PDB file of C-alpha atoms in Angstrom:
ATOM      1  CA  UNK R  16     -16.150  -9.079  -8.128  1.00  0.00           C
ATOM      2  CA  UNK R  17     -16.267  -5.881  -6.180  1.00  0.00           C
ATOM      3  CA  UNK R  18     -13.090  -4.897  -5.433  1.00  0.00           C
ATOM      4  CA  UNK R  19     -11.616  -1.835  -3.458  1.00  0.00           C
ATOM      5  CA  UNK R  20      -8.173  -0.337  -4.221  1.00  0.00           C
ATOM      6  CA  UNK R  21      -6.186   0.492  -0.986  1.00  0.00           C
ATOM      7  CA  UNK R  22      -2.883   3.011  -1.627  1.00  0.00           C
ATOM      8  CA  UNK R  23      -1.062   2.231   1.623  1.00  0.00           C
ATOM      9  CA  UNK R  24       1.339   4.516   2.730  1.00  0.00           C
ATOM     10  CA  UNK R  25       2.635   6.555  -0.417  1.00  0.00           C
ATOM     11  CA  UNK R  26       4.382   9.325   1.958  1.00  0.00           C
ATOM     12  CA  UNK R  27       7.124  11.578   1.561  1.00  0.00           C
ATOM     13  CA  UNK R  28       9.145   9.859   4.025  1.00  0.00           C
ATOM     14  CA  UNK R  29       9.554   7.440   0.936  1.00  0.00           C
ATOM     15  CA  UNK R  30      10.639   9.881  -1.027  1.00  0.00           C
ATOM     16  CA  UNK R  31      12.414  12.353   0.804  1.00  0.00           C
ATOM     17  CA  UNK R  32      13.094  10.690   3.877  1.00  0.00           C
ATOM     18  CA  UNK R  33      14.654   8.301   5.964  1.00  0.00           C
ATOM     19  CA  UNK R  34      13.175   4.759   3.679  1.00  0.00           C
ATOM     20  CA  UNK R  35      13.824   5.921   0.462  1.00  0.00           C
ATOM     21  CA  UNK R  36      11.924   3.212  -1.999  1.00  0.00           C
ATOM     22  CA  UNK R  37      14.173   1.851  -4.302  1.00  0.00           C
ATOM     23  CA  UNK R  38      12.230  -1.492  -5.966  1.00  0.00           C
ATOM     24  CA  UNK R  39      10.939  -1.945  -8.280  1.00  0.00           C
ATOM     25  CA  UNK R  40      12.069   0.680 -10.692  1.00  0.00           C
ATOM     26  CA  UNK R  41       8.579   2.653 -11.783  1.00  0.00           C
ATOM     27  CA  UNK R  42       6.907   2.078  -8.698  1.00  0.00           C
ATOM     28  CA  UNK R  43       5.334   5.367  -7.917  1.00  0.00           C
ATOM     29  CA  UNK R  44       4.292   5.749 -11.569  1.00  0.00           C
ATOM     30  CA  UNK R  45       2.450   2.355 -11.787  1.00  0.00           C
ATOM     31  CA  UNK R  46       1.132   3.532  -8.503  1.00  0.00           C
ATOM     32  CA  UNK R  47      -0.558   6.879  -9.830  1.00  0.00           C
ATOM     33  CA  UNK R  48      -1.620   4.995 -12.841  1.00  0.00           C
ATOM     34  CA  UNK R  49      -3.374   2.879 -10.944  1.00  0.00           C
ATOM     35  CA  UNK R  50      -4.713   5.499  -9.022  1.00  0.00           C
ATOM     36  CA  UNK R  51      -5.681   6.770 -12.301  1.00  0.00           C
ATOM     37  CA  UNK R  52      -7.727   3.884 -13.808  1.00  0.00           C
ATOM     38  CA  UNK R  53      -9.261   3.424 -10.558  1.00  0.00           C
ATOM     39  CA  UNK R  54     -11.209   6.645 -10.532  1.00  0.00           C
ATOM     40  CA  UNK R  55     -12.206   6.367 -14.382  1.00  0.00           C
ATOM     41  CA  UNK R  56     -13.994   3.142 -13.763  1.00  0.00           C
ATOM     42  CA  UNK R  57     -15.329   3.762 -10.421  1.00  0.00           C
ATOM     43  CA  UNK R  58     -13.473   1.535  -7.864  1.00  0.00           C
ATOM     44  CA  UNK R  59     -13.401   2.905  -4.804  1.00  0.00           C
ATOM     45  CA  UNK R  60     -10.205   3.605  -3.247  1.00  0.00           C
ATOM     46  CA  UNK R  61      -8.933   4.051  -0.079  1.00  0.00           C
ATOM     47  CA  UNK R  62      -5.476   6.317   0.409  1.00  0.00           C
ATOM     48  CA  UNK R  63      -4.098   4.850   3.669  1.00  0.00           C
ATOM     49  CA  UNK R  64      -1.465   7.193   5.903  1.00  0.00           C
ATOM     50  CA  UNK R  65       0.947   5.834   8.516  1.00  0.00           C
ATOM     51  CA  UNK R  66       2.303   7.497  11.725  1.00  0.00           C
ATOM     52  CA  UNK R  67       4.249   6.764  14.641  1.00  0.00           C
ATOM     53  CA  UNK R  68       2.217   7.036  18.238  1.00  0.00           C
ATOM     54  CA  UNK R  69       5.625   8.668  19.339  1.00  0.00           C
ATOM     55  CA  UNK R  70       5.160  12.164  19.128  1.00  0.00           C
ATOM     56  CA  UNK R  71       9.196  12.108  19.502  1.00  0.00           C
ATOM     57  CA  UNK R  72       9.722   9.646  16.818  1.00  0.00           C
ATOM     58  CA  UNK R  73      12.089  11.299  13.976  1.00  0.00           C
ATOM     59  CA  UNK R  74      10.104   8.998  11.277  1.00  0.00           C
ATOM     60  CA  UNK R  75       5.965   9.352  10.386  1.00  0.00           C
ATOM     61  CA  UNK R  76       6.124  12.047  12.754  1.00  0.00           C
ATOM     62  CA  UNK R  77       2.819  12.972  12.666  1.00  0.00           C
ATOM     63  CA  UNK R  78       2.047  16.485  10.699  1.00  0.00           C
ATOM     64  CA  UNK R  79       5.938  16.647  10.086  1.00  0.00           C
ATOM     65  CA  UNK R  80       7.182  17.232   6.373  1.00  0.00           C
ATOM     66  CA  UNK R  81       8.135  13.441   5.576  1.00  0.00           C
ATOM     67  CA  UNK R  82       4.275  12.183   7.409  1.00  0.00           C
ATOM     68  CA  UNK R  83       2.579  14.034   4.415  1.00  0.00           C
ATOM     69  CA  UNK R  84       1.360  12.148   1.147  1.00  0.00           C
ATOM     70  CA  UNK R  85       3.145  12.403  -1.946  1.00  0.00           C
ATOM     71  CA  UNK R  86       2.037  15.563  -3.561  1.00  0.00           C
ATOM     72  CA  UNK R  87       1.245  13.291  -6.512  1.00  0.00           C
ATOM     73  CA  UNK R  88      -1.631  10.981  -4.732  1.00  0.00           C
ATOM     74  CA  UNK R  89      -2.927  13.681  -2.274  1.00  0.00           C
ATOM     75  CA  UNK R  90      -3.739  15.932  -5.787  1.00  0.00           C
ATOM     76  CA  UNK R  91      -6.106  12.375  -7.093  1.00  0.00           C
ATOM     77  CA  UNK R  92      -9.096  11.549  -6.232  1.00  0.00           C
ATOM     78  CA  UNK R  93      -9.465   9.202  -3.153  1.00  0.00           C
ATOM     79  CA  UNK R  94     -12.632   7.969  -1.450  1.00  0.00           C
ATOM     80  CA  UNK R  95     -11.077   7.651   2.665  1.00  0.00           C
ATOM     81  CA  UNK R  96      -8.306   8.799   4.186  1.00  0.00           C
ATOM     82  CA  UNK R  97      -7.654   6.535   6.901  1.00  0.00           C
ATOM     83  CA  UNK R  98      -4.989   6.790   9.034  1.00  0.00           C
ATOM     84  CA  UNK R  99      -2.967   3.925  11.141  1.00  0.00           C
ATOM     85  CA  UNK R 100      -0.294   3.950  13.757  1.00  0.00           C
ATOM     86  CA  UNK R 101       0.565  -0.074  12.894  1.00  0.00           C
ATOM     87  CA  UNK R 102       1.565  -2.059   9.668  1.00  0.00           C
ATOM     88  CA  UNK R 103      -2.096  -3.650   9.337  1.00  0.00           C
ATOM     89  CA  UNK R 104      -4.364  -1.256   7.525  1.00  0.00           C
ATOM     90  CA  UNK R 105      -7.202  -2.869   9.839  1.00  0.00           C
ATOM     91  CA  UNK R 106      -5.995  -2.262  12.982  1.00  0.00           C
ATOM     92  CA  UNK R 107      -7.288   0.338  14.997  1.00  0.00           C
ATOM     93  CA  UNK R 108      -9.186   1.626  11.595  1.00  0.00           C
ATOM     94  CA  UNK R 109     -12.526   2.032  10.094  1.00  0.00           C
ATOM     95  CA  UNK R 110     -11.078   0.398   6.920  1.00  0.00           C
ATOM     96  CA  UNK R 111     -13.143  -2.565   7.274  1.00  0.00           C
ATOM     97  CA  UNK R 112     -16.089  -1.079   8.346  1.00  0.00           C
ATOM     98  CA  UNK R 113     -15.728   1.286   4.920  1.00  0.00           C
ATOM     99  CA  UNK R 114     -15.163  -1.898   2.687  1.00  0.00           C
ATOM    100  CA  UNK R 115     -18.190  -3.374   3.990  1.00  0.00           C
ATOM    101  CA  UNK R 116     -20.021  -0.037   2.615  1.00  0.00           C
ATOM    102  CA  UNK R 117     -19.015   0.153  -0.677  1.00  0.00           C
ATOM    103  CA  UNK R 118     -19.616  -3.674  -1.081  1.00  0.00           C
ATOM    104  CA  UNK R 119     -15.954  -4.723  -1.765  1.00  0.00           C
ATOM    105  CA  UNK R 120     -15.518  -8.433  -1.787  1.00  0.00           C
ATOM    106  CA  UNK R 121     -11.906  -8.130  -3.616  1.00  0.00           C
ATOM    107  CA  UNK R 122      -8.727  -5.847  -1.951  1.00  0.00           C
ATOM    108  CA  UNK R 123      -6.370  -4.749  -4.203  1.00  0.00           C
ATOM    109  CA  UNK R 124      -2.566  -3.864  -2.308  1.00  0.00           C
ATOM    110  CA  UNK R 125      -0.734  -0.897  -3.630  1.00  0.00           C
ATOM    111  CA  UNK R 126       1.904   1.435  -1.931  1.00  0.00           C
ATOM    112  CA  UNK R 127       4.793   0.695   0.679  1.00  0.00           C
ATOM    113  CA  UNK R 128       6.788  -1.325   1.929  1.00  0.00           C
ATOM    114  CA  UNK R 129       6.300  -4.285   0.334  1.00  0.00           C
ATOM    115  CA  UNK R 130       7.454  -6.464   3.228  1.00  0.00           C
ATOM    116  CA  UNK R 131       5.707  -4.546   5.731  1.00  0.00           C
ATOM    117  CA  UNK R 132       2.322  -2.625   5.352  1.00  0.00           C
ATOM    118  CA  UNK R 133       1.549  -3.928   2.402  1.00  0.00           C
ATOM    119  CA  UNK R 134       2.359  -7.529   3.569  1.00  0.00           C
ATOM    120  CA  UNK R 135       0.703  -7.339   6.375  1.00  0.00           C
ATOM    121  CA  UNK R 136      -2.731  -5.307   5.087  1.00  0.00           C
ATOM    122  CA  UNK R 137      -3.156  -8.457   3.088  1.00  0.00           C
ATOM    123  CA  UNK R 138      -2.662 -10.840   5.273  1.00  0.00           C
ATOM    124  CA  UNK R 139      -5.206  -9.347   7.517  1.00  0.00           C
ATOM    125  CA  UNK R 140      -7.598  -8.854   4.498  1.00  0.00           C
ATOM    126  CA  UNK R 141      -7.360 -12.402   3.942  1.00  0.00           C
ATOM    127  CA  UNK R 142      -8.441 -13.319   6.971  1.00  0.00           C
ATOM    128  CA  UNK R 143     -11.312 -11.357   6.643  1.00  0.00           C
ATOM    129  CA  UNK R 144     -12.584 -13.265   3.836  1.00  0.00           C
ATOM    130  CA  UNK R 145     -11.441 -10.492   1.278  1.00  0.00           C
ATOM    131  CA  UNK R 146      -9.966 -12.285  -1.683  1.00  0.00           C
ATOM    132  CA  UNK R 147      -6.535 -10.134  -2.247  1.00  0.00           C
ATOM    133  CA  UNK R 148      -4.658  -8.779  -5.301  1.00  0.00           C
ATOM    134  CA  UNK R 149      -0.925  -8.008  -4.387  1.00  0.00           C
ATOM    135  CA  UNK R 150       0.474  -5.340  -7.348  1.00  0.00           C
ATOM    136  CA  UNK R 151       3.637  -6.599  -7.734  1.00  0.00           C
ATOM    137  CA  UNK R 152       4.688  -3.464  -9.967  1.00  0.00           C
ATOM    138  CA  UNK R 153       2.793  -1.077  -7.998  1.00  0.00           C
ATOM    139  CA  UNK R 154       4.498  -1.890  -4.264  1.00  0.00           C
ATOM    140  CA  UNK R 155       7.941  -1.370  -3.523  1.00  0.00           C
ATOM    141  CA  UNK R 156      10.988  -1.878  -1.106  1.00  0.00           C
ATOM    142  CA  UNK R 157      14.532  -0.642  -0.202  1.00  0.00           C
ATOM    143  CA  UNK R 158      17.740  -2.734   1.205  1.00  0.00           C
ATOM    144  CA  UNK R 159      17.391  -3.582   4.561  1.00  0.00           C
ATOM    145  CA  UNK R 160      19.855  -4.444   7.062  1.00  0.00           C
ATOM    146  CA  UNK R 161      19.756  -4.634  10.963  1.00  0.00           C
ATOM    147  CA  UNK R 162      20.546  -7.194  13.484  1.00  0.00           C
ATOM    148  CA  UNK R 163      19.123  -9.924  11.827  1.00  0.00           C
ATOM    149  CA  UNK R 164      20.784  -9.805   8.594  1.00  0.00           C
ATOM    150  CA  UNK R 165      20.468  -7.612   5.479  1.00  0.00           C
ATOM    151  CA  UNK R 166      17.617  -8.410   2.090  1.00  0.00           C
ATOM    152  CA  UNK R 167      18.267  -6.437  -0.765  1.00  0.00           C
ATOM    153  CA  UNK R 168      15.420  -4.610  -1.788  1.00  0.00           C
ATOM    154  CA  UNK R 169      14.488  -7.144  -5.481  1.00  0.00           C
ATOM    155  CA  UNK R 170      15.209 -10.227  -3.360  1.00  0.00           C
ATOM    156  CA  UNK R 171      12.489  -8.908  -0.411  1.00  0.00           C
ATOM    157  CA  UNK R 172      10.408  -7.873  -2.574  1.00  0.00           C
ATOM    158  CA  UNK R 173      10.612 -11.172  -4.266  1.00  0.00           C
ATOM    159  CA  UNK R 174      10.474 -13.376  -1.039  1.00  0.00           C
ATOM    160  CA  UNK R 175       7.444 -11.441  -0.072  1.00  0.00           C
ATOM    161  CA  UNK R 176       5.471 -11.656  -3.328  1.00  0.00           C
ATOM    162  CA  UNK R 177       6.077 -15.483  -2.875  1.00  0.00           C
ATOM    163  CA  UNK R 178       5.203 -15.744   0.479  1.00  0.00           C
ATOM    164  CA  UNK R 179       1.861 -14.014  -0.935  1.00  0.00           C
ATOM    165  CA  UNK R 180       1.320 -16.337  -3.899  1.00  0.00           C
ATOM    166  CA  UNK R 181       1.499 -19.474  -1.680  1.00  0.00           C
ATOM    167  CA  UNK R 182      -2.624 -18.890   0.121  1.00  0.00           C
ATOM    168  CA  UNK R 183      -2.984 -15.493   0.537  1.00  0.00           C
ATOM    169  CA  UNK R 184      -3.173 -13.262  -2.093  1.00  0.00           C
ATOM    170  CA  UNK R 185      -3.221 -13.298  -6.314  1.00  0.00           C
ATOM    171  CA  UNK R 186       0.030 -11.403  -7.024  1.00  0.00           C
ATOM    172  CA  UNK R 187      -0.214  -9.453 -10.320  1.00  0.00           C
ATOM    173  CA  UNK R 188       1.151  -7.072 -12.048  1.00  0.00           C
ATOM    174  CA  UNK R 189      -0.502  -3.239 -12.918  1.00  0.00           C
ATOM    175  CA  UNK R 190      -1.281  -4.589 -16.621  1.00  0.00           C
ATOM    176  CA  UNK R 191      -2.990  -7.395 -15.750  1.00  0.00           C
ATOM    177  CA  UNK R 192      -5.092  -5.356 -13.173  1.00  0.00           C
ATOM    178  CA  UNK R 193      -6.213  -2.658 -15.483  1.00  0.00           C
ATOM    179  CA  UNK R 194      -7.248  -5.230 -17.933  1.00  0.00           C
ATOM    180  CA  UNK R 195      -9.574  -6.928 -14.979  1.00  0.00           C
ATOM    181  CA  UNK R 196     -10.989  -3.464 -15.092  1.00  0.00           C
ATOM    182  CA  UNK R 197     -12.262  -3.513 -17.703  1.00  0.00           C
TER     183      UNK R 197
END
């Protein structure tokens, strides 16, 4: 197994901003940890960076305060930087293209939000014959409510790691992952 840590979205606008994540607790800290391992045993890892096309738009604003990384991961060592202007981590990217040259067979989903980015990057993984590993510890969420209805954050979060489970992706937690390394 060659597998490729991706760090979707860990941005201050999570922090500091409009989305603040608030599920699961410890999420940023299994984050860096994974961050962490990753570098000591040589998996390459890609830190992935959203923003809005809207030059306007008063989230992911790109080169505004909230756009830029969390101190935290921009101070570890990364392989990429890839930026996206959609959920998917694919689309419109190089990411695949980069897998592809550091051999990665396996994707490993870290970052934010759950339901969205992270959901989606693995999804599209999947059907690029990547086998997936969801961090259930090591992605997190917030309450949501619009016109649709409201999720709080552990029940999304939950519903989404499910969803994952059923065909798409091996959902495990940070403990479990650093003993796969090794």
């Amino acid at each position: 197994m060659n597998r490729a840590l991706l760090v979707i979205d860990v941005q201050r606008e999570y922090f500091d901003g409009a989305l603040p994540i608030t599920y699961p607790v410890g999420h940023l800290e299994r984050i860096l940890e994974v961050m962490d391992q990753a570098s000591k045993a040589n998996v390459p890892t890609a830190v992935i960076r959203h923003h809005q096309p809207d030059p306007e738009s008063p989230m992911f604003r790109l080169n505004s305060d909230m756009w830029q990384l969390h101190t935290e991961v921009e101070e570890r060592p990364r392989d990429v930087l890839i930026d996206k202007q959609l959920p998917g981590s694919f689309t419109g990217t190089d990411l695949d293209k980069w897998l592809k040259s550091v051999d990665a067979d396996t994707v490993s989903i870290s970052g934010y939000m759950t339901q969205m980015c992270c959901d989606t990057t693995a999804r599209q993984a999947f059907h690029r014959g990547y086998k997936v590993e969801f961090l259930n510890d090591a992605t997190g969420t917030l309450d949501v409510e619009n016109e649709a209805g409201s999720a709080k954050a552990e029940e999304l979060q939950n519903s989404i790691l499910v969803a994952q489970q059923m065909f798409i992706s091996e959902v495990i937690n940070t403990d479990e992952w650093l003993t796969r390394l090794g």
